Coordinates of C-alpha atoms and ligand atoms in Angstrom, one line a residue:
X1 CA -49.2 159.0 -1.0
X2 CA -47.6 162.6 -2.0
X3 CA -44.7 162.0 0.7
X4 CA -44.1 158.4 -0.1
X5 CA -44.2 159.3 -3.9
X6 CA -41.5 161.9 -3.2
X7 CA -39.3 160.0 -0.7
X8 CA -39.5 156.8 -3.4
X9 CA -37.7 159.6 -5.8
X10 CA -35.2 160.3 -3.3
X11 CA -33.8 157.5 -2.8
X12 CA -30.3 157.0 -4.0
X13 CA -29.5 154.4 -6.7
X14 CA -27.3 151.5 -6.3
X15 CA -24.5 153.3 -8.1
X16 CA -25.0 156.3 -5.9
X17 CA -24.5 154.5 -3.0
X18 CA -21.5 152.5 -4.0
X19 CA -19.9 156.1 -4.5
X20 CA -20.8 156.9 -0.9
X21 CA -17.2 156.7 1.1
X22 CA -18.8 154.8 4.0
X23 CA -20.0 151.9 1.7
X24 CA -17.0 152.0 -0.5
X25 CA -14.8 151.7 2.3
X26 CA -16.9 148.3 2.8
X27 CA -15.5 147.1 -0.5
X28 CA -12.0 146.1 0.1
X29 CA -13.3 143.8 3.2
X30 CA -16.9 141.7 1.2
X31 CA -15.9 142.4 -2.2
X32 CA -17.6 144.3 -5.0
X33 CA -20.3 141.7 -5.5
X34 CA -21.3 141.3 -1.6
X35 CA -21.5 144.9 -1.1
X36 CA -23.6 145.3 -4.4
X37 CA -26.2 142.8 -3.6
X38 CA -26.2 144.1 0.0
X39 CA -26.8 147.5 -0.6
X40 CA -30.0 146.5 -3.2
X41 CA -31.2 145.0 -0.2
X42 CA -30.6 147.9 1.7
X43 CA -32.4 149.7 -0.7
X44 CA -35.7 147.4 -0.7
X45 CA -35.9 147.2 2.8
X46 CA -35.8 151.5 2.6
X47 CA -38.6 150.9 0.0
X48 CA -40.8 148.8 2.5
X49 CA -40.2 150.9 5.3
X50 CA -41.2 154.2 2.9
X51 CA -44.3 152.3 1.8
X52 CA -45.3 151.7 5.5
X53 CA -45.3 155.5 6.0
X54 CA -41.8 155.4 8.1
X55 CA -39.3 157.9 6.7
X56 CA -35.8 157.2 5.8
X57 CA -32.5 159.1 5.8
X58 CA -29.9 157.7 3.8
X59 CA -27.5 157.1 6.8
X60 CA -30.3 154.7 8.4
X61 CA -29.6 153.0 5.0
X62 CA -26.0 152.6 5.4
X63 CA -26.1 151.1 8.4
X64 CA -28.2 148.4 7.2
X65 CA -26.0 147.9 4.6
X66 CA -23.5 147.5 7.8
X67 CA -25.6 145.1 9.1
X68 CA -26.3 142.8 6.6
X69 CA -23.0 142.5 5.6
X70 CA -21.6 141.6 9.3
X71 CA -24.5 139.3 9.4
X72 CA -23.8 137.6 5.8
X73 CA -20.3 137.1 7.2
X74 CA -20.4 135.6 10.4
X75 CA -20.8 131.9 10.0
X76 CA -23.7 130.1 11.1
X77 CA -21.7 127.0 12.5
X78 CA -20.5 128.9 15.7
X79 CA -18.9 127.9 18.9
X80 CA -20.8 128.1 21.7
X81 CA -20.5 127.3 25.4
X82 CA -22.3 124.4 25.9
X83 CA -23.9 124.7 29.9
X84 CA -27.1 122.6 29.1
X85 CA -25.3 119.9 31.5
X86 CA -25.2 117.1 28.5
X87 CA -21.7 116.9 27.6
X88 CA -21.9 114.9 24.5
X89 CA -24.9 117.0 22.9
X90 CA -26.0 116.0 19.5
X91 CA -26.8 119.3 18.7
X92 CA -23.5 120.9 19.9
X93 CA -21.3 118.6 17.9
X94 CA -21.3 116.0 20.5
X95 CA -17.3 115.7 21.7
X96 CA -14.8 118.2 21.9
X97 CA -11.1 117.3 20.5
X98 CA -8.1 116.9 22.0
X99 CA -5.5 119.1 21.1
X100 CA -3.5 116.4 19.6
X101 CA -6.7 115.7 17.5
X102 CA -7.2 119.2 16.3
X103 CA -3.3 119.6 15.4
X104 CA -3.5 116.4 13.2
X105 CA -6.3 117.5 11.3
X106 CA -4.9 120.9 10.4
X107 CA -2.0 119.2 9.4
X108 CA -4.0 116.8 6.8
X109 CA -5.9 120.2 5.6
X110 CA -2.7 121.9 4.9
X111 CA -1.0 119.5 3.0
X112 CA -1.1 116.6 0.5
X113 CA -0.9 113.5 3.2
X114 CA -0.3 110.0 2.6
X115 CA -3.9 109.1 2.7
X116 CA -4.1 105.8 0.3
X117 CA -0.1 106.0 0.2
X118 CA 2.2 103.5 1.3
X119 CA 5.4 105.3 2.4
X120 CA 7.6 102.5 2.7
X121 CA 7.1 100.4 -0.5
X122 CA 6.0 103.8 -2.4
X123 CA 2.9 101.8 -3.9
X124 CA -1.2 102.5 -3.4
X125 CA -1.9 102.2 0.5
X126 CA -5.5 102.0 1.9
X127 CA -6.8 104.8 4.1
X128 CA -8.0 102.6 6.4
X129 CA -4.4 101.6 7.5
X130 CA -4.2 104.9 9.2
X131 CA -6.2 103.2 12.1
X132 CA -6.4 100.0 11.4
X133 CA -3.8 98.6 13.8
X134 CA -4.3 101.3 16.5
X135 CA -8.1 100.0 16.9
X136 CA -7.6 96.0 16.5
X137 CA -4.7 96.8 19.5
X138 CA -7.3 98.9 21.7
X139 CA -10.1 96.4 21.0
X140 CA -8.2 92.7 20.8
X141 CA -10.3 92.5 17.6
X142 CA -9.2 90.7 14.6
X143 CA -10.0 93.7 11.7
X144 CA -11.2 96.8 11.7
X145 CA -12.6 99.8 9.1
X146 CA -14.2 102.7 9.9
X147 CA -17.0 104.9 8.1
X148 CA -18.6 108.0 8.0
X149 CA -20.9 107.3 12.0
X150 CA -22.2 104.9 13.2
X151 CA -25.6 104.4 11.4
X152 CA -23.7 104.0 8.7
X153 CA -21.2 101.1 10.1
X154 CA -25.0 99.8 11.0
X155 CA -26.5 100.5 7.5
X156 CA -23.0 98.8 5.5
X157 CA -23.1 95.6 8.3
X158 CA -26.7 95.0 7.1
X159 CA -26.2 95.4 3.5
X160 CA -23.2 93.4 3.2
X161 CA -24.3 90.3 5.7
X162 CA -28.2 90.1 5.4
X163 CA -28.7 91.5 1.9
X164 CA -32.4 90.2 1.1
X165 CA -31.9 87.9 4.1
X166 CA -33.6 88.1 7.3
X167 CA -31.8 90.5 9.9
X168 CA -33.2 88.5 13.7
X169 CA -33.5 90.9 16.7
X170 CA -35.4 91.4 19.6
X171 CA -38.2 93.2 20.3
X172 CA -36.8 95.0 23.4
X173 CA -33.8 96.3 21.4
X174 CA -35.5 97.8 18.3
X175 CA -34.1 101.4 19.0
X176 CA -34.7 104.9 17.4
X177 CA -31.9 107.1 18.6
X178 CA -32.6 110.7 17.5
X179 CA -32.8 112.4 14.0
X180 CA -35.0 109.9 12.1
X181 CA -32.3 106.8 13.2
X182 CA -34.8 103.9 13.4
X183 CA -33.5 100.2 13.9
X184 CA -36.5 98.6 11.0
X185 CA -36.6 101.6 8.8
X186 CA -32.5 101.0 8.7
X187 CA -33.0 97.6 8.2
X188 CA -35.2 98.1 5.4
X189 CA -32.9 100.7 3.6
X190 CA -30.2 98.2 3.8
X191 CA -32.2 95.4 2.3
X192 CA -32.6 93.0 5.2
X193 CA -35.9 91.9 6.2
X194 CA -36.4 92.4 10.4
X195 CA -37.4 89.1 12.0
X196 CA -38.6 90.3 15.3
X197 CA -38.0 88.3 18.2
X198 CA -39.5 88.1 22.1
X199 CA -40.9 91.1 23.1
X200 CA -40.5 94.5 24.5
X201 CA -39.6 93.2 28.2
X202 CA -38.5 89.9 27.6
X203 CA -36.6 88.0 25.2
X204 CA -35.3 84.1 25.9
X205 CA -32.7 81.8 24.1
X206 CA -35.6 80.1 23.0
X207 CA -37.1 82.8 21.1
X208 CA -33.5 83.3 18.9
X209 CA -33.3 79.5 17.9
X210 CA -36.8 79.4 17.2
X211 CA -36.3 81.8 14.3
X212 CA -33.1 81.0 13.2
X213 CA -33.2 79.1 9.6
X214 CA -31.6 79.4 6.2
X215 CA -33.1 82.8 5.8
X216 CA -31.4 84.4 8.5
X217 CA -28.7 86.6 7.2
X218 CA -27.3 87.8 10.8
X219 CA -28.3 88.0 14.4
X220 CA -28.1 91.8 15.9
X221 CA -27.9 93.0 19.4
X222 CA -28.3 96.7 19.9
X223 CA -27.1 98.4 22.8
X224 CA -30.3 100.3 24.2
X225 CA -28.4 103.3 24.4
X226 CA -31.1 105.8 25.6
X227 CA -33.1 104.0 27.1
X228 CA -33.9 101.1 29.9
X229 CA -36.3 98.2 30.4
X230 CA -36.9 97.6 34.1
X231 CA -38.8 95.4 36.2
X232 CA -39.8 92.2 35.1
X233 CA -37.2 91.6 32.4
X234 CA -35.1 89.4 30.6
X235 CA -32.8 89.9 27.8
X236 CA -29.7 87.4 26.2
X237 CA -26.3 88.7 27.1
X238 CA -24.0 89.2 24.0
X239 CA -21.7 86.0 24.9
X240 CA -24.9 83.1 25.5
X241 CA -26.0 84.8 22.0
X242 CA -23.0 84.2 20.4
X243 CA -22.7 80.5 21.5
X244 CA -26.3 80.2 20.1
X245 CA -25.9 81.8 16.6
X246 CA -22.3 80.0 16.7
X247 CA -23.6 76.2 16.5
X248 CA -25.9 77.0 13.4
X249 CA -23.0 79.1 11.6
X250 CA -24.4 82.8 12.0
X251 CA -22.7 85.7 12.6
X252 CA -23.8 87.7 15.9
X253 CA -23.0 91.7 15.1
X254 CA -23.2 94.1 18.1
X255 CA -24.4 97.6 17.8
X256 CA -22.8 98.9 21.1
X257 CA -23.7 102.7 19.7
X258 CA -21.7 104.7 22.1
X259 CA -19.2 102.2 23.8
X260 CA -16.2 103.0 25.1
X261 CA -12.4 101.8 24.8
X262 CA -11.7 102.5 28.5
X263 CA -13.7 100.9 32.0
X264 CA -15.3 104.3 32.2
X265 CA -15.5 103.1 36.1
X266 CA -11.7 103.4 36.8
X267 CA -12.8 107.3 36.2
X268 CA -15.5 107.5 38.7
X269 CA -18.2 106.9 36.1
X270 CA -20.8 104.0 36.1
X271 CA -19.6 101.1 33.8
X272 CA -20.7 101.5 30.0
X273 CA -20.0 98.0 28.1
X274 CA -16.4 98.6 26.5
X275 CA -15.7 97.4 22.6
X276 CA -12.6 95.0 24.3
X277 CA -15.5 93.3 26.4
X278 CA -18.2 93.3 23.6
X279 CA -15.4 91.7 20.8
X280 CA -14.4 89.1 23.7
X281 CA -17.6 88.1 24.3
X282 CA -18.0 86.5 20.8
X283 CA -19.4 88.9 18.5
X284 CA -18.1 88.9 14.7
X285 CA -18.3 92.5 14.7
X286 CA -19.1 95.1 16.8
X287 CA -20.1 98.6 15.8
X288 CA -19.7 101.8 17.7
X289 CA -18.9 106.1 17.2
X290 CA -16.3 107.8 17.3
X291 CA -17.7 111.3 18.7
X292 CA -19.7 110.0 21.4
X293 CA -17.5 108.2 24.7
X294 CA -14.5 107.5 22.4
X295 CA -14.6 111.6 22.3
X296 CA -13.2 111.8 19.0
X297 CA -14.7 113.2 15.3
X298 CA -17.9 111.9 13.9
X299 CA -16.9 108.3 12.9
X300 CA -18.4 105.3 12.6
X301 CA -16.0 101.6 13.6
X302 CA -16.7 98.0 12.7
X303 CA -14.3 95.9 13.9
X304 CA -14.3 92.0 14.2
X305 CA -13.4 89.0 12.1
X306 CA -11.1 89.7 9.4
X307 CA -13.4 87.6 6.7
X308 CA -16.1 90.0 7.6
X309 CA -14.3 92.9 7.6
X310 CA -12.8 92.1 4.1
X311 CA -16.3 91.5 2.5
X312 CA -17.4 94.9 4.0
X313 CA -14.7 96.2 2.2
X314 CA -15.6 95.1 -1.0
X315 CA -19.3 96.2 -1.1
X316 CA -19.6 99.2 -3.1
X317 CA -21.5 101.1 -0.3
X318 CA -17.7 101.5 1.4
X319 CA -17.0 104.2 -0.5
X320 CA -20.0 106.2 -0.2
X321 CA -19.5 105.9 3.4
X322 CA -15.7 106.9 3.5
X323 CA -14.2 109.0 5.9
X324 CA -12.5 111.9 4.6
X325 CA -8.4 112.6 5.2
X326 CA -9.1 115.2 8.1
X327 CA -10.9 113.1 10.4
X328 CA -9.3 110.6 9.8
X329 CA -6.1 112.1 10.7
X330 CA -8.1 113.1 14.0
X331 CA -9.3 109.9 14.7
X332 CA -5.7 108.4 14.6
X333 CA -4.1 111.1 17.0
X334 CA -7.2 110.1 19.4
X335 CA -6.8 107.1 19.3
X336 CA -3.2 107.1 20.2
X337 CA -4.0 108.8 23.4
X338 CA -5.7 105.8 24.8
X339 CA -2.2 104.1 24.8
X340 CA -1.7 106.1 28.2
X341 CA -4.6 105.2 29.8
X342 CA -3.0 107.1 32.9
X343 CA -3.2 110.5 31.3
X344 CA -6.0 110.0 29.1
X345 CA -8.0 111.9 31.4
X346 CA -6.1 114.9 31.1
X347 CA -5.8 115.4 27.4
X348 CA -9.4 113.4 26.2
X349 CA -11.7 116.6 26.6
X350 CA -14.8 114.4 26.7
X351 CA -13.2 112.2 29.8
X352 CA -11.5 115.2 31.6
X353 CA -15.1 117.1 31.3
X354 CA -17.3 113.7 32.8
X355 CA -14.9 112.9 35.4
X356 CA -14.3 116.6 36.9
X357 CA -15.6 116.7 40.9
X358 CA -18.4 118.7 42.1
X359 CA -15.9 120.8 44.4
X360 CA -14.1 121.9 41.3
X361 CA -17.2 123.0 39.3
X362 CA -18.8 124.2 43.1
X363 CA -15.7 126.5 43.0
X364 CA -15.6 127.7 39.5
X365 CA -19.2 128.7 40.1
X366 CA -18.3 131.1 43.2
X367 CA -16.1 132.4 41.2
X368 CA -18.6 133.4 38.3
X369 CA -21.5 133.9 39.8
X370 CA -19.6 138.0 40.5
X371 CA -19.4 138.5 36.9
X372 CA -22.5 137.0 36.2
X373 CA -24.5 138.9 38.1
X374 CA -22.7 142.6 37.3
X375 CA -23.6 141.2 33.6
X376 CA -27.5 141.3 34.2
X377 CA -27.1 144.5 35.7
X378 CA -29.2 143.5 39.1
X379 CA -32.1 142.9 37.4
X380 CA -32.5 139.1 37.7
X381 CA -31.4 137.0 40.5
X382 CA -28.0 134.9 39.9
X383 CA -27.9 131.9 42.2
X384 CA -25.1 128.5 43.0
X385 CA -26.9 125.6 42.9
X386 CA -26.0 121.8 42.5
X387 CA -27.3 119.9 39.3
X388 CA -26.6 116.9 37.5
X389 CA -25.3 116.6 34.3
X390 CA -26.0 114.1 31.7
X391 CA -23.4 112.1 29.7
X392 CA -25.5 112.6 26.7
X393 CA -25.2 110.9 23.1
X394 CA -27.4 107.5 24.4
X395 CA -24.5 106.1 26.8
X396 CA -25.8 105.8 30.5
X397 CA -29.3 107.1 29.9
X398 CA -30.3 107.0 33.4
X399 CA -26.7 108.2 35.0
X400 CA -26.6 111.4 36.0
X401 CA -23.1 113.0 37.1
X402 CA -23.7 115.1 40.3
X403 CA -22.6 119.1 39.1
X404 CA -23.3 122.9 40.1
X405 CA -24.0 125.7 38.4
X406 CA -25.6 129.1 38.5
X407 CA -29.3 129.3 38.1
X408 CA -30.4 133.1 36.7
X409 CA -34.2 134.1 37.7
X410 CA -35.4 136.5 36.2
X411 CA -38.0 138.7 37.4
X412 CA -41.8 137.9 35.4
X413 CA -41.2 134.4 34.7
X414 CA -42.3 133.2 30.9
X415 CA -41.5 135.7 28.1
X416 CA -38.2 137.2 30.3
X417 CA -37.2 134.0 30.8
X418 CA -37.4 133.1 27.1
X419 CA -36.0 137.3 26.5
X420 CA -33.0 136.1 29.0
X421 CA -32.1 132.8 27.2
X422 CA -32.2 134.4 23.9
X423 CA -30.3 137.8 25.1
X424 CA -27.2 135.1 26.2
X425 CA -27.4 133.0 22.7
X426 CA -27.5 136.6 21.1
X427 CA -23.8 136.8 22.6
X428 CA -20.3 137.2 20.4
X429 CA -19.9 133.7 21.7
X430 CA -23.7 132.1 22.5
X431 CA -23.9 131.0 25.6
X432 CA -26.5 127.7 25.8
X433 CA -28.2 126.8 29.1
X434 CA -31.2 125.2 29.8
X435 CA -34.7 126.1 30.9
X436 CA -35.8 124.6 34.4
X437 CA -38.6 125.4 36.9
X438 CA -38.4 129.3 35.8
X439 CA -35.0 129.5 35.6
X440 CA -31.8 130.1 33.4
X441 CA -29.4 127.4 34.6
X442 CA -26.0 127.1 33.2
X443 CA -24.1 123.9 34.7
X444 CA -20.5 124.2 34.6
X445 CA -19.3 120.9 34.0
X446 CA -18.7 121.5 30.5
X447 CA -16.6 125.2 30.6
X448 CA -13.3 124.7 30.4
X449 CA -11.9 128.1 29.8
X450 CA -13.3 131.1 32.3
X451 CA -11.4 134.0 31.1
X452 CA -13.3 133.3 27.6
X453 CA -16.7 133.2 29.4
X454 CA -15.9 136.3 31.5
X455 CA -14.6 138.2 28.6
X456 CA -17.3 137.2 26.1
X457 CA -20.1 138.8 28.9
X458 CA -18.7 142.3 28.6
X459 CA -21.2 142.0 25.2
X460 CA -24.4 141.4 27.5
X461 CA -26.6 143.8 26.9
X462 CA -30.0 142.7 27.5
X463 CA -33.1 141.2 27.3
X464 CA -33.6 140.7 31.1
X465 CA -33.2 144.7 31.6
X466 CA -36.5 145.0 29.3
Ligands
PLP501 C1 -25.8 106.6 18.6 C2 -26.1 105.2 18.1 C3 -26.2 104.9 16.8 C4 -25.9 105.9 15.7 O1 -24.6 106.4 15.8 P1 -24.1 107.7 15.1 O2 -22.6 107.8 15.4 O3 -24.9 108.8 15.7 O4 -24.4 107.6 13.6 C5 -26.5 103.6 16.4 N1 -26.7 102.7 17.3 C6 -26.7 102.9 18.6 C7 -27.0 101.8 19.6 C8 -26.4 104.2 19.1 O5 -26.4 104.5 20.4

């Protein structure tokens, strides 16, 4: 107790530390404030460590007040390199922006824009114009708006169409996509009352018309993005629905989630139902993202019948779910790449990345498994091997996109496997894998620039090695 008594005297005050060159010096980068509330920190933590017997020397304090400061500053929303072979992952931001994109949002955060503006006449405009016309022209449909995602275009359809009404669909297509996103708990929220029809495998014609009545507010069809029924099956494609829910005077709405504004199979990919094929096929409005397949920002479209549209406008939910100027200066410039369908490919990140060939990620993968494996120092095995890739995001659940990669092993299984994946997330720029069969693997598919992945490993230090 003597020595701890003693040391607790010794310690310097927060004034006397502030006076310390090394921690003044710190002031002109964090700020007077930062530094002060780092260094009492820096100070407690010296007052636990005394208390637990270990002794302290004042430059073991400094460099903690170092280290909290670097670690207060860096931001938690980092980029990453995203090798866990889903390319549109949830948890990674789902798509990547096209440089057009990225260029026309910093221009909208840089300066006033013409958001709810009308240039020509010099009167009030509405934001939605921005993309109005570009969608209805990529679509064929009548109207479109566009909201904050897609659960919310779900949630705002709902509220404005089947408002204390019954919302009919069937029991195969109740979905819950991730992050608490369930079809009846929606419904619910919005104020419609779920009239279940069918069930989990099969759903007829009969079963719609047979609960169809006065209390039906809208009939939904939900793309079962993440999932697949198989075997003995039977659903109601979009277009005999329509003709159904057409004679009595309903509207059909179509929650295609991801879809897509290209035939993803002129790319190499398996065919996804496209928003052009989902409006033709009768729906009054069809909902999908904008940051899944389209491979834009986090947006949510409803497009369809201009009635519709305008009675969406008018509930007062709209403008909770706005979009904000930036994305929505992103979302135009994205859109306006699928005008050249030929190039799209080359400048849509999320298209280039799905509809790369196996050679060209097998070769990129010869060339870093070298660096790789000087990185981990010898101590774990670095191995090419082939892999498949998701698409991610619910589109094509069951597709996967045949992709290489290296596969790192390292030596003791469990706990250095887990000390590995965390020593390569610890990185300037984390790198994100994923765990299989006692191994590290890190498909390719999704790295677009090398020399950043190269250079960013000179920082390795670790984890395997202990
Ligand atoms: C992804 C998805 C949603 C939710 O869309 P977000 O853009 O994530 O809000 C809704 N419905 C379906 C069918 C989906 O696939």
């Amino acid at each position: 107790m003597q020595v701890a008594g003693s040391a607790f005297r010794d310690l310097p005050s927060v004034d006397q530390m502030l006076r310390q060159p090394l921690i003044a010096a710190l002031i002109d980068d964090h700020g007077r404030q930062a530094v002060t509330g780092a260094v009492r920190d820096a100070l407690a933590n010296a007052r636990d460590a005394l208390r637990s017997g270990a002794s302290i020397h004042v430059d073991t304090i400094i460099a903690d007040v170092h280290d909290l400061l670097a670690d207060r500053q860096r931001a938690t929303l980092r980029p990453v390199f995203n090798l866990t072979g889903t390319v549109l992952h949830t948890n990674l931001g789902r798509a990547v922006l096209a440089e057009e994109a990225i260029a026309a949002a910093l221009a909208a955060m840089r300066d006033p824009v013409a958001l709810e503006f009308d240039l020509e006449t010099g009167t009030r405009g509405e934001r939605d114009d921005h993309v109005r016309d570009l969608i209805c022209e990529l679509t064929g449909a009548e109207d479109a708006t566009i909201v904050n995602n897609n659960a919310a275009a779900v949630l705002l359809v709902l509220n404005t169409l089947a408002l204390g009404k019954e919302a009919v669909v069937s029991r195969g297509e109740l979905i819950e996509i991730g992050g608490a996103f369930r079809m009846p708990e929606i419904m619910e929220r919005a104020g419609a009352k779920l009239r279940e029809v069918g069930t989990t495998n099969r759903t007829h014609a009969r079963d719609y018309t047979g609960a169809l009545s006065a209390e039906t507010g809208l009939v939904l069809k939900v793309h079962t993005s993440n999932y697949r029924i198989e075997g003995f099956t039977a659903e109601v494609s979009a277009r005999e629905l329509a003709a159904i829910v057409h004679d009595k005077g309903i509207h059909l709405v179509n929650d295609l989630g991801s879809g897509t504004l290209v035939d993803l199979s002129h790319y190499g990919l398996a065919k996804e139902p496209t928003v052009r094929e989902a409006v033709a096929d009768g729906a009054d409005l069809v909902t999908f993202s904008g940051d899944k397949l389209l491979g834009g920002p986090q947006a949510g479209f409803i497009v369809g019948r201009k009635d519709l549209i305008a009675a969406i406008n008018r509930n007062p939910m709209k403008r909770a779910l706005r979009v904000d100027k930036i994305r929505l200066a992103a979302c135009e410039a994205t859109l306006k790449l699928y005008r050249d369908p030929d190039r799209l490919a080359e400048r849509l990140p999320t298209l280039r990345l799905l509809a790369r060939s196996v050679a060209e990620i097998e070769a990129q993968a010869q060339r870093l498994a070298p660096p790789l494996h000087r990185a981990v120092a010898g101590h774990v095995t670095v191995e090419i091997v082939s892999c498949q890739s998701q698409i991610g995001s619910g589109a094509l659940p069951l597709e996967t996109l045949p992709s290489a990669g290296l596969a790192l092993t390292p030596p003791g299984g469990g706990k250095a496997l887990e000390a590995l994946s965390r020593a390569f997330r610890d990185l300037p720029k984390p790198i994100i894998g994923r765990v299989e069969r006692g191994a590290l693997i890190f498909d390719l598919r999704s790295l677009s620039d090398e020399a950043d992945f190269i250079c960013n490993l000179a920082s390795f230090s670790g984890g395997a090695a202990a």
